[in-house]
CSV table of C-alpha atoms in Angstrom, one decimal:
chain,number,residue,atom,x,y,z
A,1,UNK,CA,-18.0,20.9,112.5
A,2,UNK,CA,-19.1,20.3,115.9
A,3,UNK,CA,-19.2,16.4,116.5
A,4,UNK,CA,-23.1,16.8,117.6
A,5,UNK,CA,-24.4,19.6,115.3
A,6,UNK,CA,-27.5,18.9,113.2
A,7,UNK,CA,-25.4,19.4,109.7
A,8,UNK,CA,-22.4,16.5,111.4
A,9,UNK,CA,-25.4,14.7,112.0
A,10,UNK,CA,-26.8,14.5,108.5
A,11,UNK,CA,-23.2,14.6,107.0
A,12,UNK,CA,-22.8,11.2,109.1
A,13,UNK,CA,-26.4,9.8,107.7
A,14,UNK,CA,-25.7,10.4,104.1
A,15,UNK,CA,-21.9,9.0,104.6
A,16,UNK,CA,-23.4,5.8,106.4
A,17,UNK,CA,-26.4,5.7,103.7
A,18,UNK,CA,-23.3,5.8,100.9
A,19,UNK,CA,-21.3,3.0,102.9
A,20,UNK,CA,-24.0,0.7,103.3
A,21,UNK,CA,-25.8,0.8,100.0
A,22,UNK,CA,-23.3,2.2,97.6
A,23,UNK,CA,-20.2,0.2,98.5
A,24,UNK,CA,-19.5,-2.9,99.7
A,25,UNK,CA,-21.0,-2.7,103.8
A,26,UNK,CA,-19.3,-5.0,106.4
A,27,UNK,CA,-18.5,-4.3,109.8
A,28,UNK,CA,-15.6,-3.0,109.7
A,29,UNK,CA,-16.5,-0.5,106.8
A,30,UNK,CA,-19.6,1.1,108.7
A,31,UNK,CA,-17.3,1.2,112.1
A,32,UNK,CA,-14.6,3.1,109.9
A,33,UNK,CA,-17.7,5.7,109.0
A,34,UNK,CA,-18.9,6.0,112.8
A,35,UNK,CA,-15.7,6.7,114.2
A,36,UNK,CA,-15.0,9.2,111.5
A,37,UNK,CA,-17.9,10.8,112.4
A,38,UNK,CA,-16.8,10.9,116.2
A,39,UNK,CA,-18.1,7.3,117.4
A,40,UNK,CA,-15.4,6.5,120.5
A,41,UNK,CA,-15.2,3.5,122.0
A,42,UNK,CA,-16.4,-0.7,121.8
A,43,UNK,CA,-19.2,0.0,119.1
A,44,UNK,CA,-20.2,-3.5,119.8
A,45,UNK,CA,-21.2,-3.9,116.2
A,46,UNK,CA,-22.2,-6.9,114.5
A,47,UNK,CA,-23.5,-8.2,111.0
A,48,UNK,CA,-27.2,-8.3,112.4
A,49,UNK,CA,-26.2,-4.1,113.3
A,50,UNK,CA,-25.1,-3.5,109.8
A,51,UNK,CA,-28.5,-5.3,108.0
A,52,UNK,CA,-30.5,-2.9,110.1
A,53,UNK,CA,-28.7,0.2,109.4
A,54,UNK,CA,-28.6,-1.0,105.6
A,55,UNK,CA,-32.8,-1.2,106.1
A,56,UNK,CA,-32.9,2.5,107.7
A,57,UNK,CA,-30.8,3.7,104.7
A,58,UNK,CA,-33.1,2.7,102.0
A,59,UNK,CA,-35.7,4.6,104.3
A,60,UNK,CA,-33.9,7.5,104.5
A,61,UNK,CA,-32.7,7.5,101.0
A,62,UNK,CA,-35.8,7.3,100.1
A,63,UNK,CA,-35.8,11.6,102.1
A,64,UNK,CA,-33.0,12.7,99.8
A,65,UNK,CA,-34.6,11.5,96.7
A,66,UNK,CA,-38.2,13.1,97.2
A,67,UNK,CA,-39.5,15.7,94.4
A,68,UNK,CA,-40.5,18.4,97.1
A,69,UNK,CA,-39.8,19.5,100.3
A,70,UNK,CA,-43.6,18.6,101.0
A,71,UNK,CA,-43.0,15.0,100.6
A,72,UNK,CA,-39.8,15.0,102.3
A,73,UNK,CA,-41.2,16.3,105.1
A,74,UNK,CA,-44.5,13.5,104.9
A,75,UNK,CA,-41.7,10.7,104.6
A,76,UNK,CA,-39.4,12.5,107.9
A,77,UNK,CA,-42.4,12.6,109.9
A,78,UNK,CA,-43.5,8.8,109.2
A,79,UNK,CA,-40.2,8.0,109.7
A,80,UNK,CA,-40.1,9.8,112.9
A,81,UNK,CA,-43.5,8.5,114.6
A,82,UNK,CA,-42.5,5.1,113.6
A,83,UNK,CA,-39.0,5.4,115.0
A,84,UNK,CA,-38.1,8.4,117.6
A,85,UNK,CA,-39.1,9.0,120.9
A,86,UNK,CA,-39.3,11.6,123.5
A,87,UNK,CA,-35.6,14.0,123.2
A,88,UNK,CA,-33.7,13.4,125.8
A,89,UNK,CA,-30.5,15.3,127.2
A,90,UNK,CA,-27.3,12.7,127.5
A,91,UNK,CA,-23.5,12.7,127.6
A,92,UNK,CA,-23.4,9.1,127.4
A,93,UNK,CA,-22.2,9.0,131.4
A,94,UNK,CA,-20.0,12.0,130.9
A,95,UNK,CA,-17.7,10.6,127.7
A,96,UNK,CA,-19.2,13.3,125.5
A,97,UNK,CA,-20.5,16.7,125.5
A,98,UNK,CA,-24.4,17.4,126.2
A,99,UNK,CA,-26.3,16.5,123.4
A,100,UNK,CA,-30.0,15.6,121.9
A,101,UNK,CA,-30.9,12.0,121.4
A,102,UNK,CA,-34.6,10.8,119.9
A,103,UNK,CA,-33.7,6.7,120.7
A,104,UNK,CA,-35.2,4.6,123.0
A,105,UNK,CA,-32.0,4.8,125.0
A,106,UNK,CA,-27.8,5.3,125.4
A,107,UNK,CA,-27.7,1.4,124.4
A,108,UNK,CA,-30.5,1.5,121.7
A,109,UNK,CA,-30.0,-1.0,118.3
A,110,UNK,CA,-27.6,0.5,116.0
A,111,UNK,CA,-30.1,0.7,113.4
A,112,UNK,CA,-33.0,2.4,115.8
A,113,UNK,CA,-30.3,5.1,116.4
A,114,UNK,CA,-29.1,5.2,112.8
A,115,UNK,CA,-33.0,5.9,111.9
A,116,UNK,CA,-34.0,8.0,114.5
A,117,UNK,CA,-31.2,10.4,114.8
A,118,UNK,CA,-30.9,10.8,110.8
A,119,UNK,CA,-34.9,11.8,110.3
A,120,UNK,CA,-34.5,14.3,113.0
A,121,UNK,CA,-31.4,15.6,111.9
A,122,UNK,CA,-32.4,16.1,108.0
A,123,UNK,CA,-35.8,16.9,109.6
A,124,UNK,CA,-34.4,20.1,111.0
A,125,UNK,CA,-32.3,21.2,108.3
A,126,UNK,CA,-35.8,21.0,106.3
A,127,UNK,CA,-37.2,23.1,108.7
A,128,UNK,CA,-34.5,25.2,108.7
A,129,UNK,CA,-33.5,25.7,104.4
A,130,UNK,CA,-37.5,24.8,103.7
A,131,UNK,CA,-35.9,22.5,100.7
A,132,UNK,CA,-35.0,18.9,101.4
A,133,UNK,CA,-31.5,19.3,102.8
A,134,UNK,CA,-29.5,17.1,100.1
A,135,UNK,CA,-30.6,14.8,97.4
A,136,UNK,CA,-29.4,12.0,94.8
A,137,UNK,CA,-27.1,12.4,92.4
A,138,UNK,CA,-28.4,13.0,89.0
A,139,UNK,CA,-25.2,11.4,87.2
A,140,UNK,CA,-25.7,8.8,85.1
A,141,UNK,CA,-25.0,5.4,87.0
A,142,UNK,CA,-24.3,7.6,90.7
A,143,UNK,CA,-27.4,7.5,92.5
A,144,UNK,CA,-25.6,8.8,95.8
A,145,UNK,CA,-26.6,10.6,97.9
A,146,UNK,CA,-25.2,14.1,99.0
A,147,UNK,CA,-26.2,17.0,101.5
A,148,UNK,CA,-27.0,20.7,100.1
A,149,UNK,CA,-27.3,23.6,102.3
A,150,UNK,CA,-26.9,26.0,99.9
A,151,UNK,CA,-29.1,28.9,99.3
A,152,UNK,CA,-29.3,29.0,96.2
A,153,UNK,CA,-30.8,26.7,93.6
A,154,UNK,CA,-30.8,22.7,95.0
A,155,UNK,CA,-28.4,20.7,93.1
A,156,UNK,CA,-28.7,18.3,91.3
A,157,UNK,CA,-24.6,16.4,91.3
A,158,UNK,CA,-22.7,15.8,94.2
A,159,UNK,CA,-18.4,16.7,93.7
A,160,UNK,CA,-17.1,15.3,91.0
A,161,UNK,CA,-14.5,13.8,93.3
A,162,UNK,CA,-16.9,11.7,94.9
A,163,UNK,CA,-19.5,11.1,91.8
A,164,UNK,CA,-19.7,7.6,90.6
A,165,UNK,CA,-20.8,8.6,87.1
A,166,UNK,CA,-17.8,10.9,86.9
A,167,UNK,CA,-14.9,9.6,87.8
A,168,UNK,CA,-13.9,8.5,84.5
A,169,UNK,CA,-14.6,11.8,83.0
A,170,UNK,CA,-17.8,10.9,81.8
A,171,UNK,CA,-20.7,13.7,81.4
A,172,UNK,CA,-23.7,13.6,83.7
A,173,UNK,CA,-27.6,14.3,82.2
A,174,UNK,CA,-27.1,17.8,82.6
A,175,UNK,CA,-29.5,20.2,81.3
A,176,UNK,CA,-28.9,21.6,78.2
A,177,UNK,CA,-28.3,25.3,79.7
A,178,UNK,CA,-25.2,23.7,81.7
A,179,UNK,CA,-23.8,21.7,78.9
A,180,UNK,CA,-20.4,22.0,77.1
A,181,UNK,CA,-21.5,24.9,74.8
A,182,UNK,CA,-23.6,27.0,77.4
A,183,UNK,CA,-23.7,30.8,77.1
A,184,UNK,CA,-22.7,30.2,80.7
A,185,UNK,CA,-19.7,28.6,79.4
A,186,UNK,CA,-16.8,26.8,81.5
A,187,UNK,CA,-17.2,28.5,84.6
A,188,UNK,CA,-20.4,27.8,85.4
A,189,UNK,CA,-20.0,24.6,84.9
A,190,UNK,CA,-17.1,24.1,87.4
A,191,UNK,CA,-19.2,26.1,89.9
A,192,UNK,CA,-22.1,23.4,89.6
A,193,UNK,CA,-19.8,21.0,90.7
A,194,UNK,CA,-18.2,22.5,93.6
A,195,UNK,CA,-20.0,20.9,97.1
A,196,UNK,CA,-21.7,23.6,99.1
């Protein structure tokens, strides 16, 4: 997936928003997410960075967990009058490829960046799938939250391999129709769980 593309983009935000309210957050933990997601160079980033970022996550959070697209897309565009400007074309003095930015500039806060470039990103996947673009997992005791493309039904679990509430083997609060003795049987099942 290209480095820049609107999906990398949200797959960063809902890694970050796992990292820093999910786990354990410190510098050195939200660095490891950034430059897995393609972040090169001195981040430059300090505890004051990661308490901002951990404040946009809630926000955006807050996106993924929404009942409808409709108020997804009232809580994107607050998030975006409060927090993006004007797009503007940079390669970040020629150390990257052309892409969009909606921050006040190449040196912006972390967390104005984080904000901004994670509401316009899941923004546009709305626009795109007209369903909010991921959600929170429905697991007992998960929470996380996940990306869903897919076009067919939204989901309601991220991957078992990454579920909280699953690791041990546990069962999630599935609906009955899904459960262990479904006409649908095992297969369905297993294709619930799969990431899309």
């Amino acid at each position: 997936m290209e480095v820049h593309s609107t999906k990398a983009m949200a797959a960063r935000a809902v890694d970050l928003c796992v990292a820093l309210l999910h786990e354990r957050p410190s510098v050195e933990s939200v660095s490891r997410v950034l430059r897995d997601h393609g972040e090169i160079g001195d981040l430059d980033l300090g505890e004051a960075d990661v308490t901002a970022m951990r404040a946009a996550a809630a926000r955006l959070r807050e996106v993924l967990g929404a009942a409808t697209a409709g108020e997804a897309a009232d809580l994107l565009n607050r998030l975006l009058a409060g927090s993006a400007r004007a797009p503007r074309l940079t390669s970040h003095g020629g150390t990257t490829s052309w892409h969009v930015h909606v921050d006040s500039g190449d040196d912006a806060p972390w967390g104005e960046w984080f904000l901004a470039s994670s509401a316009m990103a899941l923004a546009v996947l709305l626009a795109d799938h007209q369903r909010i673009p991921g959600g929170l997992c429905a697991a007992r005791g998960c929470g996380r939250p996940y990306l869903d493309f897919g076009d067919g039904s939204p989901r309601r679990y991220q991957s078992r391999p990454q579920c909280s509430g699953l690791q041990d083997g546990g069962e999630a609060d599935r609906p009955a129709e899904l459960g262990r003795n479904s006409r649908f049987g095992a297969r369905a099942n297993r294709r619930h769980w799969v990431v899309s």
